[in-house]
């Protein structure tokens, strides 16, 4: 009686190596090109808000100056400058209101919470400005959360 042989499995085909996904960030333009300069000035629109740590109201003056100086040369600076300026004005208003409420309500011991809130708003303004600067340097537009549109 012949032994029954089990069917041989089909040969395994070698898989082709998986290709990495395309990069999500556009490749950086060569240094000195107009696009590279535009990205740099767009980034400076957002990061110039850090001048608020050195100069009173520098967080508003920085984006305003960069926007006004470069708006005629680089059209994309108009969008980034207005966005940065609107957000920094919103942050200053929110911090001011929080500090005033904290001073008024400190009589009943709730004011301390508003002072902490003012610090948190300032920290959020710093973080969002840095994130927006990084996005602008990557060639992307960034929309700040909770920003009033005061400058159109």
Coordinates of N, CA and C in Angstrom, one line a residue:
X1 N 0.8 -1.1 0.0 CA 0.0 0.0 0.0 C 0.9 1.2 0.0
X2 N 0.7 2.1 -1.0 CA 1.6 3.3 -1.1 C 1.2 4.3 0.0
X3 N 2.2 4.9 0.5 CA 2.0 5.9 1.5 C 1.4 7.1 0.9
X4 N 0.4 7.6 1.6 CA -0.2 8.8 1.0 C 0.7 10.0 1.4
X5 N 1.0 10.8 0.4 CA 1.9 11.9 0.6 C 1.0 13.2 0.7
X6 N 1.4 14.0 1.7 CA 0.6 15.2 1.8 C 1.1 16.2 0.7
X7 N 0.2 17.0 0.2 CA 0.6 17.9 -0.8 C 1.6 18.9 -0.3
X8 N 2.5 19.2 -1.1 CA 3.6 20.2 -0.7 C 3.0 21.6 -0.7
X9 N 3.4 22.4 0.2 CA 2.8 23.8 0.2 C 3.4 24.5 -0.9
X10 N 2.7 25.5 -1.4 CA 3.2 26.3 -2.5 C 4.5 27.1 -2.0
X11 N 5.4 27.4 -2.9 CA 6.6 28.1 -2.5 C 6.2 29.5 -2.1
X12 N 6.9 30.0 -1.1 CA 6.7 31.3 -0.5 C 7.4 32.3 -1.4
X13 N 6.7 33.3 -1.9 CA 7.3 34.3 -2.7 C 7.9 35.4 -1.8
X14 N 9.1 35.7 -2.1 CA 9.7 36.8 -1.3 C 9.0 38.1 -1.5
X15 N 8.7 38.7 -0.3 CA 8.0 40.0 -0.4 C 8.9 41.1 -0.8
X16 N 8.3 42.1 -1.5 CA 9.1 43.2 -1.9 C 9.2 44.1 -0.7
X17 N 10.3 44.8 -0.5 CA 10.5 45.6 0.7 C 9.5 46.8 0.6
X18 N 8.9 47.1 1.7 CA 7.9 48.2 1.8 C 8.7 49.5 1.6
X19 N 8.1 50.4 0.8 CA 8.6 51.7 0.6 C 8.2 52.6 1.7
X20 N 9.0 53.5 2.2 CA 8.6 54.4 3.3 C 7.6 55.4 2.7
X21 N 6.7 55.8 3.6 CA 5.7 56.8 3.1 C 6.4 58.1 2.8
X22 N 5.8 58.9 1.9 CA 6.4 60.1 1.5 C 6.4 61.1 2.7
X23 N 7.4 61.9 2.8 CA 7.5 62.8 3.9 C 6.3 63.8 4.0
X24 N 5.9 64.1 5.2 CA 4.7 64.9 5.4 C 5.1 66.4 5.3
X25 N 6.4 66.7 5.4 CA 6.8 68.1 5.3 C 7.5 68.3 3.9
X26 N 7.1 69.4 3.3 CA 7.7 69.7 2.0 C 9.2 69.9 2.2
X27 N 10.0 69.4 1.2 CA 11.5 69.6 1.4 C 11.8 71.0 1.4
X28 N 12.9 71.3 2.2 CA 13.3 72.7 2.4 C 13.9 73.2 1.2
X29 N 13.5 74.5 0.8 CA 14.1 75.1 -0.4 C 15.6 75.4 -0.1
X30 N 16.4 75.6 -1.2 CA 17.8 75.9 -1.0 C 17.9 77.2 -0.3
X31 N 18.9 77.3 0.6 CA 19.1 78.6 1.3 C 19.4 79.8 0.3
X32 N 18.8 80.9 0.7 CA 18.9 82.1 -0.2 C 17.9 82.2 -1.2
X33 N 17.1 81.2 -1.4 CA 16.0 81.3 -2.5 C 14.9 82.1 -1.9
X34 N 14.1 82.7 -2.8 CA 12.9 83.5 -2.4 C 12.0 82.8 -1.4
X35 N 11.8 81.5 -1.7 CA 10.9 80.7 -0.8 C 11.5 80.5 0.5
X36 N 12.8 80.3 0.6 CA 13.4 80.2 1.9 C 13.4 81.4 2.7
X37 N 13.5 82.6 2.0 CA 13.4 83.9 2.7 C 12.0 84.1 3.2
X38 N 11.0 83.7 2.4 CA 9.6 83.9 2.8 C 9.3 83.0 4.0
X39 N 9.8 81.8 4.0 CA 9.6 80.9 5.2 C 10.2 81.5 6.5
X40 N 11.4 82.1 6.3 CA 12.1 82.7 7.4 C 11.4 83.8 8.0
X41 N 10.9 84.7 7.1 CA 10.2 85.9 7.6 C 8.8 85.5 8.2
X42 N 8.2 84.5 7.6 CA 6.9 84.0 8.2 C 7.1 83.4 9.6
X43 N 8.2 82.7 9.8 CA 8.6 82.2 11.1 C 8.8 83.4 12.0
X44 N 9.5 84.4 11.6 CA 9.9 85.5 12.4 C 8.6 86.3 12.9
X45 N 7.6 86.3 12.0 CA 6.3 86.9 12.4 C 5.8 86.3 13.7
X46 N 5.9 85.0 13.8 CA 5.4 84.3 15.0 C 6.4 84.4 16.2
X47 N 7.6 84.2 15.9 CA 8.6 84.1 17.0 C 9.0 85.5 17.5
X48 N 8.7 86.5 16.8 CA 9.0 87.9 17.3 C 8.2 88.2 18.5
X49 N 7.1 87.5 18.7 CA 6.3 87.7 19.9 C 7.1 87.4 21.2
X50 N 8.2 86.7 21.1 CA 9.0 86.4 22.2 C 9.7 87.6 22.7
X51 N 9.6 88.7 22.0 CA 10.2 90.0 22.4 C 9.5 90.5 23.7
X52 N 8.3 90.0 23.9 CA 7.6 90.4 25.1 C 8.3 90.0 26.4
X53 N 9.2 89.2 26.4 CA 10.0 88.8 27.6 C 11.1 89.9 27.8
X54 N 11.4 90.7 26.8 CA 12.4 91.7 27.0 C 11.8 93.1 27.1
X55 N 10.8 93.4 26.2 CA 10.3 94.7 26.1 C 8.8 94.7 26.5
X56 N 8.3 95.6 27.3 CA 6.9 95.6 27.6 C 6.1 95.8 26.3
X57 N 5.1 94.9 26.1 CA 4.2 94.9 24.9 C 5.0 94.5 23.7
X58 N 6.2 93.9 23.9 CA 7.0 93.4 22.8 C 6.3 92.2 22.0
X59 N 5.4 91.5 22.7 CA 4.7 90.4 22.1 C 3.7 90.9 21.0
X60 N 3.3 92.2 21.1 CA 2.5 92.8 20.1 C 3.4 93.6 19.1
X61 N 4.4 94.3 19.6 CA 5.2 95.1 18.7 C 6.0 94.3 17.8
X62 N 6.5 93.1 18.2 CA 7.4 92.3 17.4 C 6.6 91.8 16.1
X63 N 5.5 91.1 16.2 CA 4.8 90.7 15.0 C 4.3 91.9 14.1
X64 N 3.9 93.0 14.8 CA 3.5 94.2 14.1 C 4.6 94.8 13.2
X65 N 5.8 94.9 13.8 CA 7.0 95.4 13.1 C 7.4 94.5 11.9
X66 N 7.5 93.2 12.1 CA 7.8 92.3 11.1 C 6.8 92.4 9.9
X67 N 5.5 92.4 10.3 CA 4.5 92.4 9.3 C 4.6 93.7 8.5
X68 N 4.7 94.8 9.2 CA 4.7 96.1 8.5 C 6.0 96.3 7.6
X69 N 7.1 95.8 8.0 CA 8.3 95.9 7.2 C 8.3 95.0 6.0
X70 N 7.8 93.8 6.1 CA 7.9 92.9 5.0 C 6.6 92.6 4.2
X71 N 5.5 93.3 4.5 CA 4.3 92.9 3.9 C 4.3 93.3 2.4
X72 N 5.0 94.3 1.9 CA 5.1 94.7 0.5 C 6.0 93.8 -0.3
X73 N 7.0 93.2 0.4 CA 8.0 92.4 -0.3 C 7.6 90.9 -0.4
X74 N 7.0 90.4 0.6 CA 6.6 89.0 0.7 C 5.1 88.8 1.1
X75 N 4.3 88.4 0.1 CA 2.8 88.4 0.3 C 2.4 87.5 1.5
X76 N 3.1 86.4 1.7 CA 2.7 85.4 2.7 C 2.9 86.0 4.1
X77 N 3.7 87.0 4.2 CA 4.0 87.6 5.5 C 2.7 88.3 6.0
X78 N 1.8 88.8 5.1 CA 0.6 89.4 5.5 C -0.3 88.4 6.3
X79 N -0.4 87.2 5.8 CA -1.3 86.2 6.5 C -0.7 85.9 7.8
X80 N 0.6 85.6 7.9 CA 1.3 85.2 9.1 C 1.4 86.3 10.1
X81 N 1.6 87.5 9.6 CA 1.7 88.7 10.5 C 0.4 89.0 11.2
X82 N -0.7 89.0 10.4 CA -2.0 89.2 11.0 C -2.4 88.2 12.0
X83 N -2.1 86.9 11.6 CA -2.5 85.8 12.6 C -1.7 86.0 13.9
X84 N -0.4 86.2 13.8 CA 0.4 86.4 15.0 C 0.0 87.6 15.8
X85 N -0.3 88.7 15.1 CA -0.7 89.9 15.8 C -2.0 89.7 16.5
X86 N -3.0 89.1 15.8 CA -4.3 88.9 16.4 C -4.2 88.0 17.6
X87 N -3.4 87.0 17.5 CA -3.3 86.1 18.7 C -2.6 86.7 19.9
X88 N -1.6 87.5 19.6 CA -0.9 88.1 20.7 C -1.7 89.2 21.4
X89 N -2.5 89.9 20.6 CA -3.5 90.9 21.2 C -4.5 90.2 22.0
X90 N -5.0 89.0 21.6 CA -5.9 88.2 22.3 C -5.3 87.8 23.6
X91 N -4.1 87.3 23.6 CA -3.4 86.9 24.8 C -3.3 88.0 25.8
X92 N -2.9 89.2 25.3 CA -2.7 90.3 26.2 C -4.0 90.7 26.9
X93 N -5.1 90.7 26.1 CA -6.4 91.1 26.7 C -6.8 90.0 27.7
X94 N -6.6 88.7 27.4 CA -7.0 87.7 28.3 C -6.2 87.8 29.6
X95 N -4.9 88.0 29.5 CA -4.1 88.1 30.7 C -4.5 89.3 31.5
X96 N -4.7 90.5 30.9 CA -5.1 91.7 31.6 C -6.5 91.5 32.3
X97 N -7.4 90.9 31.6 CA -8.7 90.6 32.3 C -8.6 89.7 33.5
X98 N -7.8 88.7 33.3 CA -7.6 87.7 34.4 C -6.9 88.4 35.6
X99 N -5.9 89.2 35.3 CA -5.2 89.9 36.4 C -6.2 90.9 37.1
X100 N -7.0 91.6 36.4 CA -7.9 92.5 37.0 C -8.9 91.7 37.9
X101 N -9.5 90.7 37.3 CA -10.4 89.8 38.1 C -9.7 89.2 39.3
X102 N -8.5 88.9 39.2 CA -7.7 88.3 40.3 C -7.6 89.4 41.4
X103 N -7.3 90.6 41.0 CA -7.1 91.7 42.0 C -8.4 92.0 42.7
X104 N -9.5 92.0 41.9 CA -10.8 92.3 42.5 C -11.3 91.2 43.4
X105 N -11.1 90.0 43.0 CA -11.6 88.9 43.8 C -10.7 88.3 44.8
X106 N -9.5 89.0 45.0 CA -8.6 88.5 46.0 C -9.1 88.7 47.4
X107 N -10.1 89.6 47.5 CA -10.7 89.8 48.8 C -11.4 88.6 49.3
X108 N -12.0 87.8 48.4 CA -12.7 86.6 48.9 C -11.9 85.3 48.5
X109 N -10.6 85.4 48.3 CA -9.7 84.3 48.2 C -9.9 83.5 46.9
X110 N -10.7 84.0 46.0 CA -10.8 83.3 44.7 C -9.9 83.9 43.7
X111 N -9.4 85.1 44.0 CA -8.5 85.9 43.1 C -7.2 85.1 42.8
X112 N -6.7 84.3 43.7 CA -5.5 83.5 43.4 C -5.7 82.6 42.2
X113 N -6.9 82.1 42.0 CA -7.1 81.2 40.8 C -6.9 82.0 39.5
X114 N -7.4 83.3 39.6 CA -7.2 84.1 38.4 C -5.8 84.5 38.1
X115 N -5.0 84.6 39.1 CA -3.6 84.9 38.9 C -2.9 83.7 38.3
X116 N -3.3 82.5 38.8 CA -2.8 81.3 38.2 C -3.2 81.1 36.7
X117 N -4.5 81.5 36.5 CA -5.0 81.5 35.1 C -4.2 82.4 34.2
X118 N -3.9 83.6 34.7 CA -3.1 84.5 33.9 C -1.8 83.9 33.5
X119 N -1.1 83.3 34.4 CA 0.2 82.6 34.1 C 0.0 81.5 33.1
X120 N -1.1 80.7 33.2 CA -1.4 79.6 32.2 C -1.6 80.2 30.8
X121 N -2.4 81.3 30.8 CA -2.6 81.9 29.5 C -1.3 82.4 28.8
X122 N -0.5 83.0 29.6 CA 0.8 83.5 29.1 C 1.7 82.4 28.6
X123 N 1.7 81.3 29.4 CA 2.5 80.1 28.9 C 1.9 79.5 27.7
X124 N 0.6 79.4 27.6 CA -0.1 78.9 26.3 C 0.3 79.8 25.1
X125 N 0.3 81.1 25.4 CA 0.7 82.1 24.3 C 2.1 81.8 23.8
X126 N 3.0 81.5 24.7 CA 4.4 81.2 24.4 C 4.5 79.9 23.6
X127 N 3.8 78.9 24.0 CA 3.8 77.6 23.4 C 3.2 77.7 22.0
X128 N 2.1 78.3 21.8 CA 1.4 78.4 20.5 C 2.3 79.3 19.6
X129 N 3.0 80.3 20.0 CA 3.8 81.1 19.2 C 5.0 80.2 18.6
X130 N 5.6 79.4 19.5 CA 6.6 78.5 19.0 C 6.1 77.5 18.0
X131 N 5.0 76.9 18.3 CA 4.4 75.9 17.4 C 4.1 76.6 16.0
X132 N 3.6 77.8 16.0 CA 3.2 78.5 14.8 C 4.5 78.8 14.0
X133 N 5.6 79.2 14.7 CA 6.8 79.5 14.1 C 7.4 78.3 13.4
X134 N 7.3 77.1 14.0 CA 7.8 75.9 13.4 C 7.0 75.5 12.2
X135 N 5.7 75.6 12.3 CA 4.8 75.3 11.1 C 5.1 76.3 10.0
X136 N 5.3 77.6 10.3 CA 5.6 78.5 9.2 C 6.9 78.2 8.6
X137 N 7.9 77.8 9.3 CA 9.2 77.4 8.8 C 9.1 76.2 7.9
X138 N 8.1 75.3 8.2 CA 7.8 74.1 7.3 C 7.0 74.5 6.1
X139 N 6.6 75.7 5.9 CA 5.8 76.2 4.8 C 4.4 76.0 4.9
X140 N 3.9 75.8 6.1 CA 2.4 75.6 6.4 C 1.8 76.8 7.1
X141 N 0.5 77.0 6.8 CA -0.2 78.1 7.6 C -0.6 77.5 8.9
X142 N -0.7 78.3 9.9 CA -1.1 77.9 11.2 C -2.2 78.8 11.7
X143 N -3.3 78.1 12.2 CA -4.4 78.9 12.7 C -4.4 78.8 14.2
X144 N -4.2 79.9 14.9 CA -4.2 79.9 16.4 C -5.5 79.6 16.9
X145 N -5.6 78.8 18.0 CA -6.9 78.5 18.6 C -7.3 79.7 19.5
X146 N -8.6 79.9 19.6 CA -9.2 81.0 20.4 C -8.7 82.4 20.2
X147 N -8.4 82.7 18.9 CA -7.8 84.0 18.6 C -8.9 84.9 18.0
X148 N -9.0 86.1 18.6 CA -10.0 87.1 18.1 C -9.4 87.7 16.8
X149 N -10.3 88.0 15.8 CA -9.8 88.6 14.6 C -10.0 90.1 14.7
X150 N -9.0 90.8 15.3 CA -9.1 92.2 15.5 C -8.5 93.0 14.4
X151 N -7.4 92.5 13.8 CA -6.8 93.1 12.6 C -7.1 92.3 11.4
X152 N -7.7 93.0 10.5 CA -8.2 92.3 9.2 C -7.4 92.6 8.0

